[in-house]
Tab-separated table of C-alpha atoms and ligand atoms in Angstrom:
chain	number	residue	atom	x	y	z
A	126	UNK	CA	13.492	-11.916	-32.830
A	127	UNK	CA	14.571	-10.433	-29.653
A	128	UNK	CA	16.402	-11.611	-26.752
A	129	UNK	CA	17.888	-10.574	-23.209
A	130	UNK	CA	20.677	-8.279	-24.781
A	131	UNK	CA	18.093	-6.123	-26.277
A	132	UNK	CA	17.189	-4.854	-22.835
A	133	UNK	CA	20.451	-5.227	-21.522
A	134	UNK	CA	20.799	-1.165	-22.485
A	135	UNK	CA	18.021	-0.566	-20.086
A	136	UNK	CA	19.518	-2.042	-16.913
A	137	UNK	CA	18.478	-5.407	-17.072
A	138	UNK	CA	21.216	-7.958	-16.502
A	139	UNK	CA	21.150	-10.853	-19.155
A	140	UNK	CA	21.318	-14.605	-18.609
A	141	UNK	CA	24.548	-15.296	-20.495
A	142	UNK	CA	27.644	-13.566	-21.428
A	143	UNK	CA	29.244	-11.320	-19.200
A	144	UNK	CA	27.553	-10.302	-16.141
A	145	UNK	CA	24.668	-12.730	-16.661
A	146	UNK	CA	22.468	-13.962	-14.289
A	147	UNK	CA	23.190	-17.831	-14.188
A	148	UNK	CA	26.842	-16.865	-13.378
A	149	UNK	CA	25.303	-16.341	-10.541
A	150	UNK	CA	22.471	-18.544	-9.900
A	151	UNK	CA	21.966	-21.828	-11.442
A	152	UNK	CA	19.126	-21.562	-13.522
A	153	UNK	CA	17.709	-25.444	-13.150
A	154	UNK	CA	18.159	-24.279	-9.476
A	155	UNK	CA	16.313	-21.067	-9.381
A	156	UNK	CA	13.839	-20.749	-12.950
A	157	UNK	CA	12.869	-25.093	-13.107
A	158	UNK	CA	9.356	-25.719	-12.501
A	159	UNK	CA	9.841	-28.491	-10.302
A	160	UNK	CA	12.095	-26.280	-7.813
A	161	UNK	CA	9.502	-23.802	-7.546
A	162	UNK	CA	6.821	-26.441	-6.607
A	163	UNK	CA	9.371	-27.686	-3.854
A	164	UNK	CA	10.199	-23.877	-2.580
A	165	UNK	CA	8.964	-20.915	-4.307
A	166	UNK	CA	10.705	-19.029	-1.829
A	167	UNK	CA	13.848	-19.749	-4.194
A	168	UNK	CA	12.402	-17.982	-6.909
A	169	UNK	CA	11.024	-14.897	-4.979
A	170	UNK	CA	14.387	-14.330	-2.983
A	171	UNK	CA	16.118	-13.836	-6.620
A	172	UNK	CA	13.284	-11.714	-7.842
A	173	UNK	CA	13.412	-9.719	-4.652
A	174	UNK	CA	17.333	-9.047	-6.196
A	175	UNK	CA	16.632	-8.737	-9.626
A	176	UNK	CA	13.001	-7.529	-9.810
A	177	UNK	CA	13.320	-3.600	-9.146
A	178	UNK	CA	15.863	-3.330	-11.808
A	179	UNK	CA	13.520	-5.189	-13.877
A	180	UNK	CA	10.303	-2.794	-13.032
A	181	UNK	CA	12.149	-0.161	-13.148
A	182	UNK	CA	13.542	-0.806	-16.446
A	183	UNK	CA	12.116	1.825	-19.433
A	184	UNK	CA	12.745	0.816	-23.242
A	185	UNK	CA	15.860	2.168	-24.740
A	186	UNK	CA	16.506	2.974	-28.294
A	187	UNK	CA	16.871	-0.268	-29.504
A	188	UNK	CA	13.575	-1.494	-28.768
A	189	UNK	CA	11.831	2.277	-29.723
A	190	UNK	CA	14.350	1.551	-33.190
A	191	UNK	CA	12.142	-1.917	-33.685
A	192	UNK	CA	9.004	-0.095	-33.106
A	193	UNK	CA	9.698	2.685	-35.721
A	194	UNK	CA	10.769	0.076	-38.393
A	195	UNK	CA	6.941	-1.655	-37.385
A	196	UNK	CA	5.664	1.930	-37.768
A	197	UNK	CA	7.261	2.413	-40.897
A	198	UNK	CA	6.209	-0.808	-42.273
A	199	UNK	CA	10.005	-2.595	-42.724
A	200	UNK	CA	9.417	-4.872	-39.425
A	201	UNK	CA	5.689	-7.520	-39.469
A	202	UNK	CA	6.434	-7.678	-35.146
A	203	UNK	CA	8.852	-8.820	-32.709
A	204	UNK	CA	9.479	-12.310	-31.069
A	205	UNK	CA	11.003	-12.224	-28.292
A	206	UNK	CA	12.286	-14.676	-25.115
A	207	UNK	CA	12.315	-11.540	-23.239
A	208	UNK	CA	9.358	-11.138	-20.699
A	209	UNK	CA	10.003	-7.848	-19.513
A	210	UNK	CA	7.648	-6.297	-21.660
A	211	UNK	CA	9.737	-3.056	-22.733
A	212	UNK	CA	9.094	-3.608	-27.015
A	213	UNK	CA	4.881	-3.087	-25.970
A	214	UNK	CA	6.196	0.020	-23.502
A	215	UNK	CA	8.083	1.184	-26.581
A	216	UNK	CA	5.127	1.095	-28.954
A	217	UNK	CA	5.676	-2.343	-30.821
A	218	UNK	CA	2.158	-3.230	-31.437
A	219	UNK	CA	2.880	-6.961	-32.720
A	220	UNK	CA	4.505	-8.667	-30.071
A	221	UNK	CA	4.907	-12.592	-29.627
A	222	UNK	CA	6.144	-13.613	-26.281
A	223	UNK	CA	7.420	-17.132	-26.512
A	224	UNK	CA	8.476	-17.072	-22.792
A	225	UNK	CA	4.892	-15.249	-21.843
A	226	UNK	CA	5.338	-12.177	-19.436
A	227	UNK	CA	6.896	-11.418	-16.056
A	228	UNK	CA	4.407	-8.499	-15.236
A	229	UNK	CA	1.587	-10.953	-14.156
A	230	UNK	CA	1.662	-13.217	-11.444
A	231	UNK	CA	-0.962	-16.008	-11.128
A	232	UNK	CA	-2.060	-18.045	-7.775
A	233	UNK	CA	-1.451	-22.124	-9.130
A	234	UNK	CA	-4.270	-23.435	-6.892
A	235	UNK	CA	-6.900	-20.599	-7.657
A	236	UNK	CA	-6.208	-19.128	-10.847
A	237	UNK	CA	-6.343	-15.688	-9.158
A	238	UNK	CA	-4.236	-12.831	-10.842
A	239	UNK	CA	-2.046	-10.090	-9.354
A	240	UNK	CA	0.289	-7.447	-11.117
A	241	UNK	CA	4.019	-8.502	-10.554
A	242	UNK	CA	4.830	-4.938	-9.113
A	243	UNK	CA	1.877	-5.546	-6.280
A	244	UNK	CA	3.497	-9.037	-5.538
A	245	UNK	CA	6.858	-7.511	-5.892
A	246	UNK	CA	6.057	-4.558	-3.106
A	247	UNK	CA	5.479	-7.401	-0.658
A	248	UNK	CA	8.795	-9.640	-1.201
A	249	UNK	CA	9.865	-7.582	2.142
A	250	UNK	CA	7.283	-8.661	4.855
A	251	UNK	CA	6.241	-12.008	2.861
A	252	UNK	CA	8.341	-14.603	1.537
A	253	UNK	CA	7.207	-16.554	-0.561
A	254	UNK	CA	4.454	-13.936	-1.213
A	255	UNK	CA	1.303	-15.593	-0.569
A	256	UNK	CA	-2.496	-15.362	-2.562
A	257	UNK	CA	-4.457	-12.690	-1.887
A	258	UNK	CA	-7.152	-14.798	-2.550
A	259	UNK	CA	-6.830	-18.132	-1.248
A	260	UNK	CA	-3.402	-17.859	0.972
A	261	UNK	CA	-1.734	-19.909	-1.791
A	262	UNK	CA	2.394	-20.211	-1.373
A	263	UNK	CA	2.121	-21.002	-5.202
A	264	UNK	CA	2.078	-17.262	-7.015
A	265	UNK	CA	4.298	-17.670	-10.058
A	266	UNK	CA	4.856	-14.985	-13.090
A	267	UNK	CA	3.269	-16.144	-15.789
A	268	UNK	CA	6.909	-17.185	-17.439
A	269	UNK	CA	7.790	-20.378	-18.716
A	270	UNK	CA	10.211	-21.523	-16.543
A	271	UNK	CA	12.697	-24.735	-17.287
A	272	UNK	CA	10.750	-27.800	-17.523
A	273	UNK	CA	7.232	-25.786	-18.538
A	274	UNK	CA	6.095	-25.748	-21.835
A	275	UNK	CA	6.137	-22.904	-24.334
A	276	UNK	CA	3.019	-21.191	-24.935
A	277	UNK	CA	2.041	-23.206	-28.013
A	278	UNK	CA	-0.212	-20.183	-30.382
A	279	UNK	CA	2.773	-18.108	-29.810
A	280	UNK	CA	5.429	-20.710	-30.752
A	281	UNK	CA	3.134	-21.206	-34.074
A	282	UNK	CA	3.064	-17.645	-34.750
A	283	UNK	CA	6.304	-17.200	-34.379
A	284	UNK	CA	7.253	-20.216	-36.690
A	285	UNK	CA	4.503	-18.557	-39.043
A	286	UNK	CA	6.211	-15.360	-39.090
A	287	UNK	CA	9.671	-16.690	-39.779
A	288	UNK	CA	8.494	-19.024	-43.004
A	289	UNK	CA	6.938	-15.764	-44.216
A	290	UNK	CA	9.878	-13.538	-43.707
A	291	UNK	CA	11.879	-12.261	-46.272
A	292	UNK	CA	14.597	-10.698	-43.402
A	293	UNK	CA	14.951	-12.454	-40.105
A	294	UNK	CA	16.452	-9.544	-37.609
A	295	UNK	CA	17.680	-11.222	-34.253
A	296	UNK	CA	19.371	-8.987	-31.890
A	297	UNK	CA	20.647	-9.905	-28.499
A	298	UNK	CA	20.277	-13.388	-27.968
A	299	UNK	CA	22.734	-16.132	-27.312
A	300	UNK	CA	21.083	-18.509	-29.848
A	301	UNK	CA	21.619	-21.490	-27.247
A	302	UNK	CA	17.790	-21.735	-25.996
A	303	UNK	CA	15.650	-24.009	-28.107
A	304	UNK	CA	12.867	-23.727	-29.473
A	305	UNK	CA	13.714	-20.520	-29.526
A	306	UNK	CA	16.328	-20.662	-31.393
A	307	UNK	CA	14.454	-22.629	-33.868
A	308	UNK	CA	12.309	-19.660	-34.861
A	309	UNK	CA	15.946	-18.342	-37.003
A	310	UNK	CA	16.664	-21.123	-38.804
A	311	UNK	CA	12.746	-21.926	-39.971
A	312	UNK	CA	13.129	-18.502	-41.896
A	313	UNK	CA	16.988	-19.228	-42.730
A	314	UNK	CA	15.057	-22.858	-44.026
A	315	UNK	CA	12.411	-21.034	-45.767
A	316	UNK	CA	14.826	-18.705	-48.054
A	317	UNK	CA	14.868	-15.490	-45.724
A	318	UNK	CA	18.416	-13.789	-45.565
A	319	UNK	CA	19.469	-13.398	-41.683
A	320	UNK	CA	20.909	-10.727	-39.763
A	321	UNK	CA	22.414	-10.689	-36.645
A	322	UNK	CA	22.790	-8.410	-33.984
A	323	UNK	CA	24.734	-9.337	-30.856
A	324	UNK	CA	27.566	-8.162	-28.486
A	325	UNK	CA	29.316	-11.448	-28.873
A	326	UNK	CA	29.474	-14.295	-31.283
A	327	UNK	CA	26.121	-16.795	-31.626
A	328	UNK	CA	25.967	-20.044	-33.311
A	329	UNK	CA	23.845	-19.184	-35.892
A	330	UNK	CA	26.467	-16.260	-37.116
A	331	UNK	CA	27.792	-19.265	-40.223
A	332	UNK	CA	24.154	-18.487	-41.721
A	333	UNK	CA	23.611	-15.030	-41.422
A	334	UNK	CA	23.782	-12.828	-44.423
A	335	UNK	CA	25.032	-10.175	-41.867
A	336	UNK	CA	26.729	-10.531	-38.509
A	337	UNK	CA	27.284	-7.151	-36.043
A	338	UNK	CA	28.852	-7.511	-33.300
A	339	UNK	CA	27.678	-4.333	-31.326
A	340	UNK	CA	24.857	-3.336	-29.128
A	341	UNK	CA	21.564	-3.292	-30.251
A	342	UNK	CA	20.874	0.564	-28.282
A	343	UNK	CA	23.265	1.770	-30.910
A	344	UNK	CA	23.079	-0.667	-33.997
A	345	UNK	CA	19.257	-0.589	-34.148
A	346	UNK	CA	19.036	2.981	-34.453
A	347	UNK	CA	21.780	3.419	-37.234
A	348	UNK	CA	19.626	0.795	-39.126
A	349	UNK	CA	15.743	2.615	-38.409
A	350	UNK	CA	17.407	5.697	-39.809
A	351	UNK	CA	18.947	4.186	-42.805
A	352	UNK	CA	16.150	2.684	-43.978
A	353	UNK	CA	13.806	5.386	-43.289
A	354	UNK	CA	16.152	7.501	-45.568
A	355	UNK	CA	15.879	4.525	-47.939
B	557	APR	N1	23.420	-5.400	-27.339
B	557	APR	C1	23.399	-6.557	-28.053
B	557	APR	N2	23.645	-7.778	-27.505
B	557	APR	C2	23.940	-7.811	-26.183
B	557	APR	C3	23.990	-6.651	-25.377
B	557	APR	C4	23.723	-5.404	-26.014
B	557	APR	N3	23.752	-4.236	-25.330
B	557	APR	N4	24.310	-7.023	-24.106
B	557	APR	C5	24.434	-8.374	-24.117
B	557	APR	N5	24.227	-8.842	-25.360
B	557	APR	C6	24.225	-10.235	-25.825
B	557	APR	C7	25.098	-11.183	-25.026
B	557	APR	O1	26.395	-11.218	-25.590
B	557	APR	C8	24.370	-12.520	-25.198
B	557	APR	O2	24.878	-13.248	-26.319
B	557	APR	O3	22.904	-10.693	-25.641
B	557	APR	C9	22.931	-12.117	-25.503
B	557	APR	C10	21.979	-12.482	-24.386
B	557	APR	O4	21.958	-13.881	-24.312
B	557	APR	P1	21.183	-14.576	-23.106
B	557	APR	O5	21.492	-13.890	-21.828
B	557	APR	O6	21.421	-16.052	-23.237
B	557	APR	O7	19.657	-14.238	-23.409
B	557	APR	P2	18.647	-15.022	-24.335
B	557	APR	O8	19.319	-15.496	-25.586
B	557	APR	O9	17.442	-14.179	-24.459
B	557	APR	O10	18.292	-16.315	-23.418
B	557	APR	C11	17.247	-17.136	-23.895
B	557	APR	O11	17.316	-18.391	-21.841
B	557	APR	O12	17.445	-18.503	-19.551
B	557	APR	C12	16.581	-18.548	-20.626
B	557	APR	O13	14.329	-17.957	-20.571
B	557	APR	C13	15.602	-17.399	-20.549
B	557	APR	O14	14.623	-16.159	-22.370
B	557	APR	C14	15.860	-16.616	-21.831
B	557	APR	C15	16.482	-17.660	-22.722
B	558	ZN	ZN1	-4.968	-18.372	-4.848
């Protein structure tokens, strides 16, 4: 299971820990689905900031590492909060996005669907962007934001995955978001040995059978090629 630190390598800032994005926005403020109904133009102004570093973003070794271990048959797939969608860019076929994906935008009254980088190129001259379709104000990524709820078939896949794993890798998450978080300790539960992979401590580091503090760009690596040499 995956997290914002996992992409953090690639020039995407992460929510928590050092540099993260709610020290400078408050996330209820910005990323709740009842302040986006009351003024989208909240949500677009701080995707207008944080978007092109975001599109721009290419996968870095840690998520190429993951797919090579998928490749090589030692990883089932990847959860992951992360909707930036760099592990499918890297080659990860099996990918469950709990917090669904930031590269599609959908109109709320029409349904209609628009890449993010379309909606993105026209932050500048509209704000909030508006439906090409209908004129909607209403275009939101399809993200779960605070107060939305999580995609349910990929919450049950995850939770499927993690009874069924014999080695739970999480790398780069702060452990603090639930369900998320959740998806750990159902394999923990179900007699999997845990590793984890972070730059700083998580609360879930008292069951793990390993902790590393590190970053994933260079961690994940050193493990791919020690257990393709396995
Ligand atoms: N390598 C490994 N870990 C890193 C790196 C790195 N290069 N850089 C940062 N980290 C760690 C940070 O120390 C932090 O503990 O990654 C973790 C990222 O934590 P968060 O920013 O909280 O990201 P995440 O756990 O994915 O947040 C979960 O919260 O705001 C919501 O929906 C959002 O999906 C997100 C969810
Ligand atoms: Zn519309």
């Amino acid at each position: 299971m995956t997290g914002a630190g996992v992409s953090a390598e690639s020039g995407i800032p992460t929510f928590r820990g050092e540099g993260g994005l709610w020290s400078s926005y408050d996330p209820v403020k910005v990323a709740s689905i009842d302040n986006f109904l009351e003024d989208p133009a909240a949500y677009w102004r701080v995707s207008r900031e944080r978007g092109p570093a975001v599109l721009a973003a290419r996968p870095n070794p840690g998520h190429l590492a993951l797919a090579a271990l998928e490749t090589a048959g030692h990883l089932v797939g990847v959860v992951t909060q992360n909707t930036d969608g760099l592990h499918q860019d890297a080659g990860s076929r099996r990918v469950i996005e709990l917090h669904g994906s930031g590269r599609v935008v959908q109109c709320l009254d029409c349904g209609t669907r628009e890449k993010r980088a379309e909606v993105q190129a026209r932050l500048g001259e509209e704000m909030p962007p508006r439906c090409r379709a209908c004129g909607g104000v209403f275009l939101k990524p399809t993200v779960v934001l605070f107060g939305e709820a999580m995609p349910m078939a990929a919450v049950e896949e995850a939770f499927a995955l993690a009874k069924a794993a014999d080695v739970m890798l999480v790398v780069g998450s702060s452990l603090v978001v639930y369900p998320a978080a959740h998806v750990p300790l159902k394999a923990v539960e179900a007699g999997a040995a845990l590793i984890v992979v972070n730059a700083e401590p998580t609360p879930l580091d008292h069951l793990a059978t390993v902790v590393i503090h590190g970053r994933s760009g260079e961690v994940l690596p050193e493990l791919a090629e020690m257990l393709s040499a396995a």
